[in-house]
Short mmCIF file of C-alpha atoms and ligand atoms in Angstrom, two decimals:
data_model
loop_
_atom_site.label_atom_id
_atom_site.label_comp_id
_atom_site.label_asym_id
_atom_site.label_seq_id
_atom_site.Cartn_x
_atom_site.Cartn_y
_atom_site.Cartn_z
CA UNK A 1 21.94 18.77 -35.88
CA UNK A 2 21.43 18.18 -32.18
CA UNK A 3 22.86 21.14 -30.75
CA UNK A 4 21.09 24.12 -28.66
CA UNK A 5 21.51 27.65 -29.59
CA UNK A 6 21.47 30.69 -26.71
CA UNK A 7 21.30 34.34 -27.58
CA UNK A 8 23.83 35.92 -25.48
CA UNK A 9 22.33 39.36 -24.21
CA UNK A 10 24.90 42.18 -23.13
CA UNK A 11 24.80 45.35 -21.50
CA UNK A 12 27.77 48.28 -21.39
CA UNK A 13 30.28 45.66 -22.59
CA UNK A 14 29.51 42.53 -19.97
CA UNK A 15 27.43 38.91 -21.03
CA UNK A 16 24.24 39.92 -18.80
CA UNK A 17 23.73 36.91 -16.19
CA UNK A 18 20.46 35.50 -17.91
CA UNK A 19 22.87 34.14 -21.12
CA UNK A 20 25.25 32.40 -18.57
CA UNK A 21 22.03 30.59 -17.43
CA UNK A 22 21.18 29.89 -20.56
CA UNK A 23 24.54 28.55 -21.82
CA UNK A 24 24.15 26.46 -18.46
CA UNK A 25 20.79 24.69 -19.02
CA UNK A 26 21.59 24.75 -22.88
CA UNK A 27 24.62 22.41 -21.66
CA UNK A 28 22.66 19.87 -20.02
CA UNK A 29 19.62 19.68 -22.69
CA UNK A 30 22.38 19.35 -25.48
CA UNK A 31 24.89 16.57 -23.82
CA UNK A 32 21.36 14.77 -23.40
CA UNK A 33 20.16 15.07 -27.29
CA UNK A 34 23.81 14.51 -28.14
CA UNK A 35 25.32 17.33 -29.21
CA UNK A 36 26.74 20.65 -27.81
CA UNK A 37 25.91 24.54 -26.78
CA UNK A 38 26.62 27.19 -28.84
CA UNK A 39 25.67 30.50 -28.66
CA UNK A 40 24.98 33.95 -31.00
CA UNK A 41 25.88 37.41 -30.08
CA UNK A 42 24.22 40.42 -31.72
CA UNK A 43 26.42 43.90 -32.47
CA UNK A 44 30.26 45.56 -32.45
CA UNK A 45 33.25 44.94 -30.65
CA UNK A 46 32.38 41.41 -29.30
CA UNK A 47 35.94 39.72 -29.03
CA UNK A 48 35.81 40.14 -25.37
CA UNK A 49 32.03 38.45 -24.90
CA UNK A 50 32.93 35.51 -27.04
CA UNK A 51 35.81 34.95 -24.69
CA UNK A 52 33.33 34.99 -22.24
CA UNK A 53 30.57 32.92 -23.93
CA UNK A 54 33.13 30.46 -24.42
CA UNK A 55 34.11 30.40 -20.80
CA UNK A 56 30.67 29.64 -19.91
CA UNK A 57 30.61 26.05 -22.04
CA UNK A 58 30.20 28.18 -25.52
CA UNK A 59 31.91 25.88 -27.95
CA UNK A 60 31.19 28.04 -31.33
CA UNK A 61 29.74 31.30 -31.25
CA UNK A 62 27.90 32.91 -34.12
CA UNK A 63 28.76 36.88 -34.47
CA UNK A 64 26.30 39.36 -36.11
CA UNK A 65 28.98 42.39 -36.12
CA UNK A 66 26.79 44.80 -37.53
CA UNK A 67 26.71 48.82 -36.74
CA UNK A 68 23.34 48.90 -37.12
CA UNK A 69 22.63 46.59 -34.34
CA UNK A 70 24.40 48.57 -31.63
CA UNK A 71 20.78 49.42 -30.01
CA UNK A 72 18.26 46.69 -30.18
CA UNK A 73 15.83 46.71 -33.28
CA UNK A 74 12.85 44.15 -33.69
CA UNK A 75 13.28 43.57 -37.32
CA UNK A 76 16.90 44.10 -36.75
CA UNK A 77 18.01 41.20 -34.23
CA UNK A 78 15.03 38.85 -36.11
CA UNK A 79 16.66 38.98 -39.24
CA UNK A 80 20.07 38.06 -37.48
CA UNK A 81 19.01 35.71 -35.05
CA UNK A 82 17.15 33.68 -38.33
CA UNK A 83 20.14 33.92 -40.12
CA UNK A 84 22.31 32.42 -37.51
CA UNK A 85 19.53 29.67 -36.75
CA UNK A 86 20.35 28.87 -40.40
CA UNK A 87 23.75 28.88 -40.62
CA UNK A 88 24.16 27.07 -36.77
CA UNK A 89 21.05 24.54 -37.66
CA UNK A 90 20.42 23.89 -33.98
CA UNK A 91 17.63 21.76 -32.76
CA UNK A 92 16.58 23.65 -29.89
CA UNK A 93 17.15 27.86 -29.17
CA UNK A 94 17.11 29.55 -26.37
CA UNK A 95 16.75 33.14 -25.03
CA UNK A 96 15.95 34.89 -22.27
CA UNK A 97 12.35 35.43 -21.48
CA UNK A 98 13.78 39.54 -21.15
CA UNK A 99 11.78 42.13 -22.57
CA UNK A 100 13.65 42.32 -25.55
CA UNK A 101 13.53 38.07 -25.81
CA UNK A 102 9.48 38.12 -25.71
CA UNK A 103 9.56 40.54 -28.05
CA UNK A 104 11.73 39.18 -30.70
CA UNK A 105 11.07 35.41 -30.39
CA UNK A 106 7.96 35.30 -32.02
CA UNK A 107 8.76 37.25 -34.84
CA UNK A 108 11.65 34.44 -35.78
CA UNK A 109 9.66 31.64 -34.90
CA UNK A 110 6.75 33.59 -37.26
CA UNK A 111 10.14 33.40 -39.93
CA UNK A 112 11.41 30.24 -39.49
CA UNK A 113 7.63 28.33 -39.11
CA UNK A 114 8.97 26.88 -35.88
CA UNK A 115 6.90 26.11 -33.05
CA UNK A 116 7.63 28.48 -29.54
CA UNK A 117 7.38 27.94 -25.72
CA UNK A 118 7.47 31.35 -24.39
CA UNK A 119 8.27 32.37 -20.57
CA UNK A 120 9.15 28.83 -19.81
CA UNK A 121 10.72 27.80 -16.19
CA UNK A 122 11.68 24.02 -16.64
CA UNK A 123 13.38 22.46 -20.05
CA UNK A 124 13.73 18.64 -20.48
CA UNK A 125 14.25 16.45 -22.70
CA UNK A 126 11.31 13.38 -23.67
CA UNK A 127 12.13 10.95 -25.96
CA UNK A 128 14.80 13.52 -27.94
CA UNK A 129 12.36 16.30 -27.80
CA UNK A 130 12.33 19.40 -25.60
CA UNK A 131 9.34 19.48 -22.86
CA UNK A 132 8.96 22.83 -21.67
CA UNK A 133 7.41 23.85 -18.66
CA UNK A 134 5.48 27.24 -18.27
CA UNK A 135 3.52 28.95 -15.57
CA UNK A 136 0.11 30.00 -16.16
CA UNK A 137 -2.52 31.56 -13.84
CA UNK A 138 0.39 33.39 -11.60
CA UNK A 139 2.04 29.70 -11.12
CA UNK A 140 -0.89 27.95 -9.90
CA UNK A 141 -0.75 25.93 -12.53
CA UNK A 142 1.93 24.26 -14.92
CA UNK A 143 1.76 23.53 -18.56
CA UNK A 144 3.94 21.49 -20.58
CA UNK A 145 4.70 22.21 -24.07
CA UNK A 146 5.51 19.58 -26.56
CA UNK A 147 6.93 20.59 -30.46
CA UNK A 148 5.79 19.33 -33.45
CA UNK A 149 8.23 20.92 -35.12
CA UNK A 150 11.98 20.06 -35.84
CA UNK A 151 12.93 23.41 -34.73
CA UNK A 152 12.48 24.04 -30.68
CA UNK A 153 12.36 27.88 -29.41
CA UNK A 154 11.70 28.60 -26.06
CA UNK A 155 12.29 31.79 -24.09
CA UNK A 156 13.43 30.90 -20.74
CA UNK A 157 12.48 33.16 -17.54
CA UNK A 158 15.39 35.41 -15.60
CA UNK A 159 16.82 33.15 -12.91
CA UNK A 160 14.95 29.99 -13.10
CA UNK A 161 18.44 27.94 -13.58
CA UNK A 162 21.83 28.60 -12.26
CA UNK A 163 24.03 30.11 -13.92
CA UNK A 164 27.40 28.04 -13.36
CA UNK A 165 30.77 28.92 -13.09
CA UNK A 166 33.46 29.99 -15.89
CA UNK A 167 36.09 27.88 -16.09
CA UNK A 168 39.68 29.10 -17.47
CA UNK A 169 40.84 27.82 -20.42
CA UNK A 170 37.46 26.89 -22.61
CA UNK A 171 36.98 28.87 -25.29
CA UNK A 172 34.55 29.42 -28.29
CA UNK A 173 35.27 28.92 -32.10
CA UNK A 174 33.93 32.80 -33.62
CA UNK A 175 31.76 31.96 -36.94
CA UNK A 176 30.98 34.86 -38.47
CA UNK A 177 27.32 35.35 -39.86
CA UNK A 178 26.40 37.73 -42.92
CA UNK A 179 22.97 39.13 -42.73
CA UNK A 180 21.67 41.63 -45.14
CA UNK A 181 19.47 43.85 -42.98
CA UNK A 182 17.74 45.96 -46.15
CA UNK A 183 16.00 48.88 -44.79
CA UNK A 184 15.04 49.18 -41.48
CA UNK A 185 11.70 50.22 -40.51
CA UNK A 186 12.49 51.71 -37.66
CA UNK A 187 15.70 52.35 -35.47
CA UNK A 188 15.78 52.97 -31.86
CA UNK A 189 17.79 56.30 -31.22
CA UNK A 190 18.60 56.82 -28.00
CA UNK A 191 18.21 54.48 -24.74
CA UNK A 192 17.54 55.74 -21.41
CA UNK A 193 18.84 53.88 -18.68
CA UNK A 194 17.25 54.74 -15.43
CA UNK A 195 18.59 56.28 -12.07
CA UNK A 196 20.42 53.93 -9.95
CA UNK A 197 23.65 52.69 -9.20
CA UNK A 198 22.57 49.40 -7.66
CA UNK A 199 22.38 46.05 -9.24
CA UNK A 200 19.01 45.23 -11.87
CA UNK A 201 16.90 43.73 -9.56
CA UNK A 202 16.58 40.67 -11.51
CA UNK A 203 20.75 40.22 -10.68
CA UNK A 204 20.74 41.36 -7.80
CA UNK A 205 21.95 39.09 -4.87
CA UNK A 206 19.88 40.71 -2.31
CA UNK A 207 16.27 42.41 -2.27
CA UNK A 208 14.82 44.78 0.13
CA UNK A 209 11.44 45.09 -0.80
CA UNK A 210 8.56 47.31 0.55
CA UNK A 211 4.78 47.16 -0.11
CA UNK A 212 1.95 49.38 0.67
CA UNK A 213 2.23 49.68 3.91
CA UNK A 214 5.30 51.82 3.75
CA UNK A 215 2.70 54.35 3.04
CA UNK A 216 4.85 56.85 0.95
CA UNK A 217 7.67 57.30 -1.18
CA UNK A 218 9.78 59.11 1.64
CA UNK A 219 9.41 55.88 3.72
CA UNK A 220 10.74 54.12 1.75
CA UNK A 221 14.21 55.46 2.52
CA UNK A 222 13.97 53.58 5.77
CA UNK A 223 14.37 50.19 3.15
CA UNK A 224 17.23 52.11 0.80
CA UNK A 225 19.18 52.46 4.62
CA UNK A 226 19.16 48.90 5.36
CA UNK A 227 19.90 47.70 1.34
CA UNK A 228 22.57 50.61 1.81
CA UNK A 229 24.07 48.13 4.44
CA UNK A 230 23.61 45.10 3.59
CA UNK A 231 24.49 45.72 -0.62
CA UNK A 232 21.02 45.20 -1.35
CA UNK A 233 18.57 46.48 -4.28
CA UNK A 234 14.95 47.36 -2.85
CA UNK A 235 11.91 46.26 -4.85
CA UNK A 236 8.36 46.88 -4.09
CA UNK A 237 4.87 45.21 -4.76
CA UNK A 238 2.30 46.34 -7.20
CA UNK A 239 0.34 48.20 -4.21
CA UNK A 240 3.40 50.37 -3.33
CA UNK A 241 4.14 50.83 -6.81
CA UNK A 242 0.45 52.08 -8.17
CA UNK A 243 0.12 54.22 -5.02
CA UNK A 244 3.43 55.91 -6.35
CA UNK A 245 5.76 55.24 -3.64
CA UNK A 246 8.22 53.51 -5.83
CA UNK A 247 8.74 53.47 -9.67
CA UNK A 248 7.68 50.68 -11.67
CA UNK A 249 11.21 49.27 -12.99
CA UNK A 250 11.15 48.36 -8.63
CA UNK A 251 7.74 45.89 -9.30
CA UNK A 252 8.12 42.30 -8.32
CA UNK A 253 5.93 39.97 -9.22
CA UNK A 254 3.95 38.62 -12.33
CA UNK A 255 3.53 41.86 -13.84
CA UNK A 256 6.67 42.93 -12.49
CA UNK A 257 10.51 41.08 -12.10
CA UNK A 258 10.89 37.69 -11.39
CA UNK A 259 13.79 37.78 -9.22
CA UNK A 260 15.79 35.00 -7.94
CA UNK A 261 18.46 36.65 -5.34
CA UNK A 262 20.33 34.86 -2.41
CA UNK A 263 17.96 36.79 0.52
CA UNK A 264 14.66 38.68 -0.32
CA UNK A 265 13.55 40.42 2.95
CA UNK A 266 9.48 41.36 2.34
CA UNK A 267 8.64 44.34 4.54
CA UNK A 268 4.72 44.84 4.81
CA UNK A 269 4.01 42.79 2.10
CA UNK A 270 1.14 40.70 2.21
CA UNK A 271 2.35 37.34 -0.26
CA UNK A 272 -0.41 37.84 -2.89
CA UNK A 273 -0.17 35.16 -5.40
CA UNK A 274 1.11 37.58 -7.82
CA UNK A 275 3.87 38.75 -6.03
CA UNK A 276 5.07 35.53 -4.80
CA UNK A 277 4.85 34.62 -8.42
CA UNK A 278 8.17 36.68 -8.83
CA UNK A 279 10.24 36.37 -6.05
CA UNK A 280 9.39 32.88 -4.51
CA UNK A 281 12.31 31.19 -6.12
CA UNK A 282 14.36 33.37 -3.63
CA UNK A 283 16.92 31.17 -2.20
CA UNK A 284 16.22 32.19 1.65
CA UNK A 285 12.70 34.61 2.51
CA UNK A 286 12.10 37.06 5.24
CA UNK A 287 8.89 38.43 6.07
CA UNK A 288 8.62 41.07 8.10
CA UNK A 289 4.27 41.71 8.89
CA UNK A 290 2.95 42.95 11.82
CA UNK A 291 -0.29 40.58 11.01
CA UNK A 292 0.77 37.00 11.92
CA UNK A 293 -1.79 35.39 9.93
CA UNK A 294 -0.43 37.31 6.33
CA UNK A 295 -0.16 34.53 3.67
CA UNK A 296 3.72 36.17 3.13
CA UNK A 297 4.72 33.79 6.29
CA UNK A 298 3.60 30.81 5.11
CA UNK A 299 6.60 31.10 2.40
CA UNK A 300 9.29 32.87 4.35
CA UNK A 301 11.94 30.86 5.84
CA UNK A 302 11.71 33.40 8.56
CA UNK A 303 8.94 35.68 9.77
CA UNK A 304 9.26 38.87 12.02
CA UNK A 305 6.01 39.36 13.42
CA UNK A 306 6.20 43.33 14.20
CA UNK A 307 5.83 46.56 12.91
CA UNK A 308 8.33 47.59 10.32
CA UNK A 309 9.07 50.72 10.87
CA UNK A 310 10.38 49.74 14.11
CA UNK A 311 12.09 46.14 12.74
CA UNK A 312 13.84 47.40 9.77
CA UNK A 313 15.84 50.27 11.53
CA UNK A 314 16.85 48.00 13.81
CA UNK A 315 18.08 45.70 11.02
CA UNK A 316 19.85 48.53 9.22
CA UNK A 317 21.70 49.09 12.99
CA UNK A 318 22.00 45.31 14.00
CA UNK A 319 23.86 44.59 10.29
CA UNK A 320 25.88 48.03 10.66
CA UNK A 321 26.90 46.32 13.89
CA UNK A 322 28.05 43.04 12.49
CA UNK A 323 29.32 44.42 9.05
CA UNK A 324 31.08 47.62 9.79
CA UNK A 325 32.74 45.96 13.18
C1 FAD B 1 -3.44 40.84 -12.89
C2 FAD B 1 -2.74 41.26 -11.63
C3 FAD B 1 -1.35 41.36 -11.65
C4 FAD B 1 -0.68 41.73 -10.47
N1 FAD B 1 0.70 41.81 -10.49
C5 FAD B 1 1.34 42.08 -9.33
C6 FAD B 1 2.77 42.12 -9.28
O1 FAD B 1 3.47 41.96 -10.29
N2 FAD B 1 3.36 42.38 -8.09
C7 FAD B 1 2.64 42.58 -6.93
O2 FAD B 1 3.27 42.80 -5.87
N3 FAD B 1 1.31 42.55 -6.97
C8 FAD B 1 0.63 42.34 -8.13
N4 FAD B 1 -0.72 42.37 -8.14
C9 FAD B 1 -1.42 42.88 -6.94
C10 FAD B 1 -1.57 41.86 -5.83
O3 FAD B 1 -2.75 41.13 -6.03
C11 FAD B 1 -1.67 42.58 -4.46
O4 FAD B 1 -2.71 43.51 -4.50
C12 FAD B 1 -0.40 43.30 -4.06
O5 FAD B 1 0.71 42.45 -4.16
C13 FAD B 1 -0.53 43.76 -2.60
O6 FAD B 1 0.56 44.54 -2.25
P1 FAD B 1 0.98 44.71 -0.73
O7 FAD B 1 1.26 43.37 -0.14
O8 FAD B 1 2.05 45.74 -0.69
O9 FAD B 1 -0.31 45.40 -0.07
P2 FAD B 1 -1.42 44.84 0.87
O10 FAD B 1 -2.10 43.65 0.31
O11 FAD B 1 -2.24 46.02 1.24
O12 FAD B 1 -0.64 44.32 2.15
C14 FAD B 1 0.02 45.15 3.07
C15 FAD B 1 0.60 44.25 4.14
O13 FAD B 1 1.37 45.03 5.01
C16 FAD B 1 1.08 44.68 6.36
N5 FAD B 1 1.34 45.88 7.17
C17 FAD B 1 0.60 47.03 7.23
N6 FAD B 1 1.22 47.94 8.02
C18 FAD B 1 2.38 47.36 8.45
C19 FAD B 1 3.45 47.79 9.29
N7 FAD B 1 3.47 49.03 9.80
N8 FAD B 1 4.45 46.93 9.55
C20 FAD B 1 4.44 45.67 9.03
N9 FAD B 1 3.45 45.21 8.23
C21 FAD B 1 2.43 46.04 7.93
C22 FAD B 1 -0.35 44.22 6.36
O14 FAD B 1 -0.58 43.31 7.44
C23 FAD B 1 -0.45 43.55 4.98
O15 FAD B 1 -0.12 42.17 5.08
C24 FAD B 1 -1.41 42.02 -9.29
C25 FAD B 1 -2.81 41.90 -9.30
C26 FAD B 1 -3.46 41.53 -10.46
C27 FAD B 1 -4.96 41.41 -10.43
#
C-alpha cells in the first residue's frame, strides 16, 4: 500500500500539536506516492481524538483501546504500534521525534526489520521513496537518508512543518486493532507533570528566554514579568540552566527543545551553535546583548544592543502599555 501512517500523541484528553504536523506532512508525502494519511492512536476513551485526527486530513484511524496503555510503556506502545503497521500496511510511518517517539521507534523498526530515519527535519519523496533529511553536528551539516527497505519509519522533529488547519466536516473511519500485550515487563505507575501553567515550550507561541548572564535564578523573574505580559513561556540556554538558574525541562537547544514559536526574544544569550540549533526555526528573533559583536545578532531579525536588565523591564512596561491600553 502507498499510504503514510502517523502516531497521534495526546496529553490530558487533546491531539498534542506535533501529530497535527505530522498528519500535515504525512498528507503531502502520501498524495505524492499515491495514496492517503492515516493515523494510530494508543489508549481509552479516544472517540473525541479520532474526531480530531480526522479533522486534521485523518482518513482511517487505527485504535489500540487498551487499559493497560493509559501511561506510556516501551514494550507496551511497540507491540501496538507493530500491530497496527500490520493491519494498516503503510509504506511510510511517522512519529514525532518526542521523547517517547525516539524511544519507541527503534524498538518497532528492531520488530518489523524496517529500516529508520530518526530526528529527521525534511521528508520527500525520490523516485517513490522517502528521502529524509537529518541534522548532524548541531545542524552544520545535513544528511539524507535513503531506505532499502519497503517499510519507511522516520521520527520527525517538534515543529519542523506546519501544522495546518482543521477543517469541519472530514472525518476518520475508526478500525479497531487487537493486540495481545502478554506480560508486561514493566509498567510506568505514576507520571509527574511539572510546575507550570504555561504552554510546553515546544507549543508555545512565544519564548522569553534567558542565558547566563541573568546571573541567578531570582533574575530570572525579570523574564517571567515580561512572558507574564506578552503570554509567553521563558526558556533558557544550557549556561543558565547548569549554573541552576532555571530547570532543565526550560533548555533550548540541541540537548534541550527545539522550539519553533511565532517570536523568540534571546536575552543575554550568546547564539552558540547549539542553542541556535533549537530555536532558529523561530518565525521572527530578538536578541537582546549588550556585546554587539555576539554571534546571537547575526540570526535575529532584530537586535537590542543594551544591557538587559535595563531593556527587558522596559519591554514588560512598553507591552503593558500597548496591551493593557
Ligand atoms: C554537546 C553540547 C551540547 C550543548 N547543548 C546546548 C543546548 O542544548 N542549549 C544551549 O543553550 N547550549 C548548549 N550547549 C552550550 C553552548 O555551547 C553554550 O555554552 C551556551 O549556549 C552558552 O549559554 P549563554 O549564551 O547563556 O552563555 P554565554 O556564552 O556565557 O553568553 C552570555 C551572553 O550574555 C551577554 N551578556 C552578559 N551580560 C549581559 C547583560 N547584562 N545584558 C545583556 N547581555 C549580556 C554576553 O555578551 C554573552 O553574549 C551545549 C554544548 C555542548 C558542548
Amino acid at each position: 500500500m502507498s499510504n503514510v501512517l502517523i502516531l497521534a500523541e495526546h496529553e490530558n484528553g487533546r491531539v498534542k500539536k506535533s501529530a497535527h504536523e505530522l498528519l500535515n506532512i504525512g498528507q503531502k508525502l502520501a498524495s505524492q506516492i499515491g495514496g492517503q494519511v492515516e493515523a494510530m492512536v494508543i489508549g481509552q476513551g479516544l472517540n473525541d481524538l479520532i474526531q480530531d485526527l480526522g479533522s486534521f486530513g485523518a482518513k482511517k484511524v487505527y485504535a489500540v483501546e487498551n487499559a493497560q496503555l493509559t501511561k506510556y510503556n516501551t514494550v507496551g506502545f511497540a507491540k501496538a504500534l507493530a500491530a497496527s503497521v500490520e493491519q494498516a500496511k503503510p509504506s511510510i510511518v511517522l512519529v514525532s521525534a518526542s521523547p517517547l517517539g525516539k524511544d519507541l521507534l527503534p524498538r518497532v523498526a528492531a520488530k518489523l526489520g524496517s529500516g529508520l530515519a530518526n530526528d529527521v527535519t525534511d521528508l520527500k519523496i525520490n523516485n517513490g521513496k522517502l528521502l529524509a533529511t537529518r541534522p548532524v553536528y548541531s545542524g552544520k551539516a545535513l544528511v539524507d537518508v535513503t531506505f532499502n527497505t519497503d517499510l519507511q519509519l522516520a521520527s520527525v522533529r517538534p515543529n519542523s512543518f506546519g501544522a495546518g488547519e482543521p477543517q469541519s466536516g472530514q472525518t476518520a473511519q475508526m478500525v479497531p486493532v487487537a493486540v495481545d500485550l502478554g506480560t508486561l515487563p514493566a509498567m510506568m505507575k505514576e507520571l509527574v507533570q511539572g510546575k507550570s501553567d504555561r504552554p510546553d515550550l515546544t507549543e508555545a507561541e512565544m519564548i522569553v528566554s534567558g542565558g547566563r548572564s541573568l546571573k541567578s535564578a531570582d533574575n530570572f523573574k525579570i523574564l517571567f514579568e515580561l512572558a507574564d505580559v506578552i503570554g509567553a513561556s521563558v526558556g533558557a540556554s544550557r549556561a543558565a540552566v547548569d549554573s541552576g538558574y532555571a530547570p532543565h525541562d526550560m533548555q533550548v537547544g540541541q540537548t534541550g527543545k527545539v522550539v519553533n514559536p511565532k517570536l523568540y526574544i534571546a536575552c543575554g544569550i550568546s547564539g552558540a551553535i547549539q542553542h541556535l540549533a533549537g530555536m532558529r526555526n523561530s518565525k521572527v528573533i530578538v536578541a537582546i546583548n549588550k556585546d554587539p559583536e555576539a554571534p546571537i545578532f547575526t540570526k535575529a531579525d532584530y537586535g537590542i544592543v543594551a544591557d538587559l536588565f535595563q531593556a527587558v523591564p522596559l519591554l514588560t512596561t512598553e507591552f503593558k502599555k500597548l496591551l493593557q491600553g
